[in-house]
Tab-separated table of C-alpha atoms in Angstrom:
chain	number	residue	atom	x	y	z
A	1	UNK	CA	-6.959	-13.617	-7.446
A	2	UNK	CA	-3.581	-12.957	-7.492
A	3	UNK	CA	-3.780	-9.964	-9.713
A	4	UNK	CA	-6.051	-8.465	-7.174
A	5	UNK	CA	-3.830	-9.185	-4.650
A	6	UNK	CA	-0.773	-7.982	-5.969
A	7	UNK	CA	-2.461	-4.097	-7.132
A	8	UNK	CA	-3.662	-4.306	-3.949
A	9	UNK	CA	-0.514	-3.544	-2.272
A	10	UNK	CA	-0.029	-1.141	-5.003
A	11	UNK	CA	-2.876	0.720	-3.507
A	12	UNK	CA	-2.525	0.583	-0.122
A	13	UNK	CA	1.533	1.771	-0.887
A	14	UNK	CA	0.571	4.564	-3.039
A	15	UNK	CA	-2.178	5.861	-0.197
A	16	UNK	CA	0.910	5.440	2.277
A	17	UNK	CA	2.984	7.138	-0.562
A	18	UNK	CA	0.442	10.327	-0.308
A	19	UNK	CA	0.838	11.200	2.722
A	20	UNK	CA	4.221	10.968	2.721
A	21	UNK	CA	3.838	13.570	-0.254
A	22	UNK	CA	1.203	15.304	1.591
A	23	UNK	CA	3.163	15.791	4.517
A	24	UNK	CA	6.129	17.083	2.533
A	25	UNK	CA	3.898	19.385	0.805
A	26	UNK	CA	2.764	20.688	4.078
A	27	UNK	CA	6.665	21.489	5.424
A	28	UNK	CA	7.410	22.765	2.306
A	29	UNK	CA	4.814	25.137	2.751
A	30	UNK	CA	5.561	25.738	6.142
A	31	UNK	CA	9.242	26.606	5.449
A	32	UNK	CA	8.005	28.746	3.055
A	33	UNK	CA	5.847	30.876	5.628
A	34	UNK	CA	8.584	30.800	7.749
A	35	UNK	CA	6.355	28.824	10.225
A	36	UNK	CA	9.062	26.350	10.442
A	37	UNK	CA	12.649	26.786	10.763
A	38	UNK	CA	14.544	24.216	8.231
A	39	UNK	CA	15.919	23.814	4.578
A	40	UNK	CA	13.333	23.238	1.523
A	41	UNK	CA	14.418	20.134	-0.006
A	42	UNK	CA	13.239	20.371	-3.552
A	43	UNK	CA	15.092	17.116	-5.098
A	44	UNK	CA	12.617	15.521	-2.920
A	45	UNK	CA	9.816	17.027	-3.858
A	46	UNK	CA	10.497	16.018	-7.730
A	47	UNK	CA	11.712	12.444	-6.016
A	48	UNK	CA	7.782	11.980	-5.378
A	49	UNK	CA	6.924	13.103	-8.010
A	50	UNK	CA	8.297	10.733	-10.443
A	51	UNK	CA	7.076	7.896	-7.736
A	52	UNK	CA	3.783	9.088	-8.784
A	53	UNK	CA	4.321	8.458	-12.148
A	54	UNK	CA	5.027	5.497	-11.912
A	55	UNK	CA	2.314	4.646	-9.623
A	56	UNK	CA	0.002	6.234	-12.541
A	57	UNK	CA	1.753	4.338	-14.940
A	58	UNK	CA	1.374	0.962	-12.929
A	59	UNK	CA	-2.500	1.154	-12.609
A	60	UNK	CA	-2.893	2.222	-15.950
A	61	UNK	CA	-1.355	-1.423	-17.043
A	62	UNK	CA	-3.598	-2.463	-15.074
A	63	UNK	CA	-7.036	-1.198	-16.035
A	64	UNK	CA	-5.454	-2.312	-19.741
A	65	UNK	CA	-4.865	-5.667	-18.462
A	66	UNK	CA	-8.033	-6.275	-17.166
A	67	UNK	CA	-9.361	-4.307	-19.895
A	68	UNK	CA	-7.840	-6.709	-22.488
A	69	UNK	CA	-8.509	-10.194	-20.564
A	70	UNK	CA	-12.324	-9.031	-20.321
A	71	UNK	CA	-13.584	-7.275	-23.031
A	72	UNK	CA	-16.904	-5.363	-22.160
A	73	UNK	CA	-17.747	-8.221	-19.132
A	74	UNK	CA	-15.338	-5.516	-17.202
A	75	UNK	CA	-17.845	-2.673	-16.888
A	76	UNK	CA	-20.866	-5.326	-17.418
A	77	UNK	CA	-20.887	-8.967	-16.402
A	78	UNK	CA	-24.137	-11.291	-15.097
A	79	UNK	CA	-26.704	-9.092	-15.774
A	80	UNK	CA	-25.354	-6.026	-13.710
A	81	UNK	CA	-23.487	-2.956	-14.008
A	82	UNK	CA	-19.585	-3.604	-12.506
A	83	UNK	CA	-19.491	0.193	-10.151
A	84	UNK	CA	-16.238	-0.945	-8.965
A	85	UNK	CA	-15.101	-1.229	-12.036
A	86	UNK	CA	-16.845	1.795	-13.302
A	87	UNK	CA	-15.509	3.604	-10.544
A	88	UNK	CA	-11.861	2.497	-10.651
A	89	UNK	CA	-11.736	3.477	-14.509
A	90	UNK	CA	-12.783	7.350	-13.474
A	91	UNK	CA	-10.240	7.423	-10.760
A	92	UNK	CA	-7.364	5.826	-13.493
A	93	UNK	CA	-8.791	8.695	-15.822
A	94	UNK	CA	-8.627	11.735	-13.260
A	95	UNK	CA	-5.158	10.693	-12.270
A	96	UNK	CA	-4.358	10.969	-15.998
A	97	UNK	CA	-6.056	14.173	-15.817
A	98	UNK	CA	-4.182	15.353	-12.533
A	99	UNK	CA	-0.593	14.436	-13.548
A	100	UNK	CA	-0.473	14.886	-16.962
A	101	UNK	CA	-3.306	17.903	-18.152
A	102	UNK	CA	-3.892	20.190	-15.132
A	103	UNK	CA	0.109	19.431	-14.269
A	104	UNK	CA	0.751	20.659	-17.681
A	105	UNK	CA	-1.523	23.613	-18.079
A	106	UNK	CA	-0.899	25.150	-14.500
A	107	UNK	CA	2.068	24.708	-12.785
A	108	UNK	CA	2.299	24.827	-8.887
A	109	UNK	CA	4.853	28.134	-9.098
A	110	UNK	CA	2.284	29.817	-10.822
A	111	UNK	CA	-1.315	31.251	-9.220
A	112	UNK	CA	-4.183	29.733	-10.613
A	113	UNK	CA	-7.988	30.725	-11.487
A	114	UNK	CA	-9.110	29.115	-7.802
A	115	UNK	CA	-12.127	27.032	-10.047
A	116	UNK	CA	-9.261	25.081	-12.215
A	117	UNK	CA	-7.593	24.978	-8.228
A	118	UNK	CA	-10.796	23.222	-7.012
A	119	UNK	CA	-10.671	20.821	-9.552
A	120	UNK	CA	-6.918	19.469	-8.825
A	121	UNK	CA	-8.193	18.674	-5.187
A	122	UNK	CA	-11.427	16.801	-6.024
A	123	UNK	CA	-9.257	14.732	-8.827
A	124	UNK	CA	-6.275	14.149	-5.774
A	125	UNK	CA	-9.060	13.128	-3.269
A	126	UNK	CA	-10.215	10.546	-6.168
A	127	UNK	CA	-6.950	8.807	-6.014
A	128	UNK	CA	-7.135	8.270	-3.052
A	129	UNK	CA	-10.205	7.042	-2.594
A	130	UNK	CA	-8.801	3.865	-4.400
A	131	UNK	CA	-8.664	2.482	-1.263
A	132	UNK	CA	-12.154	1.815	-1.013
A	133	UNK	CA	-11.609	-0.718	-4.529
A	134	UNK	CA	-9.354	-2.591	-1.730
A	135	UNK	CA	-12.072	-2.878	0.955
A	136	UNK	CA	-13.876	-5.480	-1.399
A	137	UNK	CA	-10.404	-7.709	-1.704
A	138	UNK	CA	-9.995	-7.846	2.087
A	139	UNK	CA	-12.841	-9.206	3.333
A	140	UNK	CA	-11.396	-11.181	6.169
A	141	UNK	CA	-9.894	-6.951	7.540
A	142	UNK	CA	-13.156	-6.115	7.118
A	143	UNK	CA	-15.022	-8.137	9.678
A	144	UNK	CA	-12.636	-7.468	12.151
A	145	UNK	CA	-12.539	-4.753	11.961
A	146	UNK	CA	-16.572	-4.107	11.737
A	147	UNK	CA	-16.348	-6.804	15.010
A	148	UNK	CA	-14.032	-4.218	17.084
A	149	UNK	CA	-15.926	-1.383	15.502
A	150	UNK	CA	-18.844	-3.157	17.788
A	151	UNK	CA	-17.194	-3.696	20.826
A	152	UNK	CA	-16.698	-0.713	21.054
A	153	UNK	CA	-20.326	0.170	21.852
A	154	UNK	CA	-20.354	-2.485	23.880
A	155	UNK	CA	-17.176	-1.495	26.448
A	156	UNK	CA	-19.079	2.029	26.514
A	157	UNK	CA	-22.115	0.967	26.922
A	158	UNK	CA	-20.617	-1.847	29.840
A	159	UNK	CA	-18.678	1.557	31.126
A	160	UNK	CA	-21.309	3.578	31.512
A	161	UNK	CA	-23.513	0.834	33.348
A	162	UNK	CA	-20.429	0.606	35.689
A	163	UNK	CA	-20.498	4.126	36.608
A	164	UNK	CA	-24.200	4.512	37.143
A	165	UNK	CA	-24.007	1.240	40.095
A	166	UNK	CA	-21.055	2.565	41.584
């Protein structure tokens, strides 16, 4: 349980980091295209890339630890497949492909085949989907969010009733 909480913190931190990285990449593209004034900061981009490697190592170590501690029951326990664990393994493998295989063969500076770029974007989307795993850990938060969402529907119909009666 404590391990889940620790790694959930890393997952949420990685999501925030990915948004910062995406914002930086968009800003650098806008500066390169002349849509925005400013100075390009490639060293900050290199720093962000390094941090992404650190997150990958953390998630890879987590996967190895879980496989070591749980063995085959990590994927198949209590007579059924553990879909979240399979999904998590696919995410770690996709991250390795993105960071070390695609990144090695397709430098961002050079033009690349569009199909390879589509695969790269898909792999990056898979990395972001790790947040799905944290949803099952924070059950109280999930209940709170569902309650707030349900109250918005009730609020909408209350407003409609007020508008009709006025």
